[in-house]
Coordinates of C-alpha atoms in Angstrom, one line a residue:
X1 CA 0.0 0.0 0.0
X2 CA 1.1 3.5 -0.7
X3 CA 2.1 5.4 2.4
X4 CA 2.7 8.9 1.0
X5 CA 0.5 10.4 -1.7
X6 CA 1.0 13.9 -3.0
X7 CA -1.9 15.6 -4.8
X8 CA -1.6 18.8 -6.8
X9 CA -3.2 20.6 -9.7
X10 CA -5.3 23.5 -10.7
X11 CA -7.5 25.2 -8.2
X12 CA -11.0 23.8 -8.5
X13 CA -9.8 20.4 -9.8
X14 CA -11.1 18.5 -6.8
X15 CA -7.8 17.9 -4.9
X16 CA -9.0 18.6 -1.4
X17 CA -12.3 16.7 -1.9
X18 CA -10.6 13.6 -3.2
X19 CA -7.8 13.9 -0.6
X20 CA -10.3 13.8 2.2
X21 CA -12.1 10.8 0.7
X22 CA -8.9 8.9 0.1
X23 CA -7.6 9.8 3.6
X24 CA -10.8 8.3 5.2
X25 CA -10.6 5.2 3.0
X26 CA -6.9 4.5 3.5
X27 CA -6.8 5.7 7.1
X28 CA -3.8 8.0 6.3
X29 CA -3.2 11.4 7.9
X30 CA -4.3 14.3 5.6
X31 CA -2.4 17.5 5.3
X32 CA -4.0 20.4 3.3
X33 CA -1.1 22.7 2.4
X34 CA -3.2 25.8 2.0
X35 CA -4.0 25.5 5.7
X36 CA -0.3 26.0 6.5
X37 CA 0.9 28.1 3.5
X38 CA -1.5 30.9 4.4
X39 CA -2.0 32.7 7.6
X40 CA -5.3 34.4 8.4
X41 CA -6.9 36.5 5.6
X42 CA -4.9 34.8 2.8
X43 CA -1.6 36.3 3.9
X44 CA 1.2 34.0 2.9
X45 CA 3.3 32.5 5.7
X46 CA 7.0 33.4 5.8
X47 CA 8.7 31.1 3.3
X48 CA 11.2 29.9 5.8
X49 CA 8.6 29.1 8.3
X50 CA 6.5 27.2 5.8
X51 CA 9.6 25.3 4.6
X52 CA 10.2 24.1 8.2
X53 CA 6.5 23.0 8.6
X54 CA 6.6 21.3 5.2
X55 CA 9.8 19.3 6.2
X56 CA 8.1 18.1 9.3
X57 CA 5.1 16.9 7.2
X58 CA 7.2 15.2 4.5
X59 CA 9.3 13.5 7.1
X60 CA 6.3 11.7 8.6
X61 CA 6.0 8.0 7.7
X62 CA 2.5 8.3 6.2
X63 CA 0.5 11.0 4.7
X64 CA -1.8 12.4 2.0
X65 CA -0.8 15.9 1.1
X66 CA -2.9 18.1 -1.1
X67 CA -2.2 21.6 -2.4
X68 CA 0.0 23.4 -4.7
X69 CA 2.6 25.6 -3.1
X70 CA 4.7 24.9 -6.1
X71 CA 8.0 26.1 -4.6
X72 CA 7.7 23.1 -2.3
X73 CA 6.8 20.6 -5.0
X74 CA 10.1 18.9 -5.1
X75 CA 10.2 18.2 -1.3
X76 CA 6.8 16.4 -1.6
X77 CA 7.6 14.7 -4.8
X78 CA 10.9 13.3 -3.6
X79 CA 9.3 11.7 -0.6
X80 CA 6.1 10.5 -2.2
X81 CA 5.3 7.0 -3.3
X82 CA 2.6 8.3 -5.6
X83 CA 2.0 11.8 -7.1
X84 CA -1.5 12.6 -8.5
X85 CA -1.5 15.6 -10.9
X86 CA -5.1 16.8 -11.3
X87 CA -5.0 18.2 -14.8
X88 CA -8.7 19.0 -15.3
X89 CA -9.8 21.5 -18.0
X90 CA -9.5 25.1 -17.2
X91 CA -13.3 25.9 -17.8
X92 CA -14.3 23.1 -15.4
X93 CA -11.9 24.2 -12.7
X94 CA -13.1 27.9 -13.1
X95 CA -16.7 26.7 -12.7
X96 CA -15.9 24.7 -9.6
X97 CA -14.0 27.7 -8.1
X98 CA -17.1 29.8 -8.4
X99 CA -19.4 27.0 -7.3
X100 CA -17.6 26.2 -4.1
X101 CA -18.2 29.7 -2.8
X102 CA -21.8 28.6 -2.4
X103 CA -21.6 24.8 -1.9
X104 CA -18.3 24.0 -0.2
X105 CA -18.4 20.8 1.9
X106 CA -17.9 22.0 5.5
X107 CA -16.0 18.8 6.4
X108 CA -13.1 19.9 4.1
X109 CA -11.0 21.9 6.5
X110 CA -8.4 23.0 3.9
X111 CA -8.0 26.7 4.8
X112 CA -6.4 28.7 7.5
X113 CA -8.5 30.8 9.8
X114 CA -10.4 33.7 8.1
X115 CA -9.5 32.4 4.6
X116 CA -13.0 32.4 3.2
X117 CA -13.6 31.2 -0.4
X118 CA -13.3 34.0 -2.9
X119 CA -12.6 34.6 -6.5
X120 CA -10.1 37.2 -7.7
X121 CA -8.4 38.1 -10.9
X122 CA -5.1 36.9 -9.3
X123 CA -6.7 33.5 -8.7
X124 CA -8.1 33.2 -12.2
X125 CA -4.7 34.2 -13.6
X126 CA -3.0 31.6 -11.4
X127 CA -5.6 29.0 -12.6
X128 CA -4.9 29.9 -16.3
X129 CA -1.1 29.8 -16.0
X130 CA -0.8 26.8 -13.6
X131 CA -0.1 24.1 -16.1
X132 CA 2.4 26.0 -18.1
X133 CA 4.2 26.9 -14.9
X134 CA 4.6 23.3 -13.6
X135 CA 5.0 21.3 -16.8
X136 CA 8.8 21.7 -17.2
X137 CA 9.4 21.3 -13.5
X138 CA 7.3 18.2 -13.4
X139 CA 9.3 16.6 -16.3
X140 CA 12.5 17.3 -14.4
X141 CA 11.1 15.8 -11.2
X142 CA 10.0 12.7 -13.0
X143 CA 13.5 12.2 -14.4
X144 CA 15.2 13.0 -11.0
X145 CA 12.9 10.7 -9.0
X146 CA 12.0 7.8 -11.3
X147 CA 10.8 5.6 -8.4
X148 CA 7.8 7.9 -7.9
X149 CA 4.6 6.8 -9.6
X150 CA 2.9 9.8 -11.2
X151 CA -0.5 9.8 -12.6
X152 CA -2.0 12.6 -14.7
X153 CA -5.7 12.8 -14.0
X154 CA -7.6 14.7 -16.7
X155 CA -11.2 13.8 -15.8
X156 CA -13.4 11.9 -13.3
X157 CA -13.2 8.7 -15.4
X158 CA -9.3 8.8 -15.1
X159 CA -9.7 9.1 -11.4
X160 CA -12.3 6.3 -11.1
X161 CA -10.1 4.0 -13.2
X162 CA -7.1 4.7 -11.0
X163 CA -9.1 4.1 -7.8
X164 CA -10.1 0.7 -9.2
X165 CA -6.6 -0.1 -10.2
X166 CA -5.2 0.8 -6.8
X167 CA -8.2 -0.6 -5.0
X168 CA -8.9 2.7 -3.3

């Protein structure tokens, strides 16, 4: 069984929802990175402080870790058994970002205090540019850490197929 699963991808792709379900099914601790990357009111935590927290998280024996914090991608990737890249279409992710303002599952505790759901131009730009920002880096990580199984999830059928294959 996989003991360390890293999940990242566009905002609105379903990372946190899937991570919670998988954590419950596999009985693995869940770490939502946005909860630690940001302080109250969406203020980014000091980079050095976040790096220390992240190192404590990745050093644990078992985890499911969801979120982007792309500067920390290598630390998670290097220690993971499996990496799931949620590569859902832009238009679907944008729709889900708007939708979750009104329908977010309260059991998903993936935000720091006072970080309410919101949509901004900065978030939409981040969503639009996400894949182009991570593609080259991801290729390099795949070469550097060939032991890590990576799965590119492009739709819900891909995710269902992977869950069946892994017996999740």
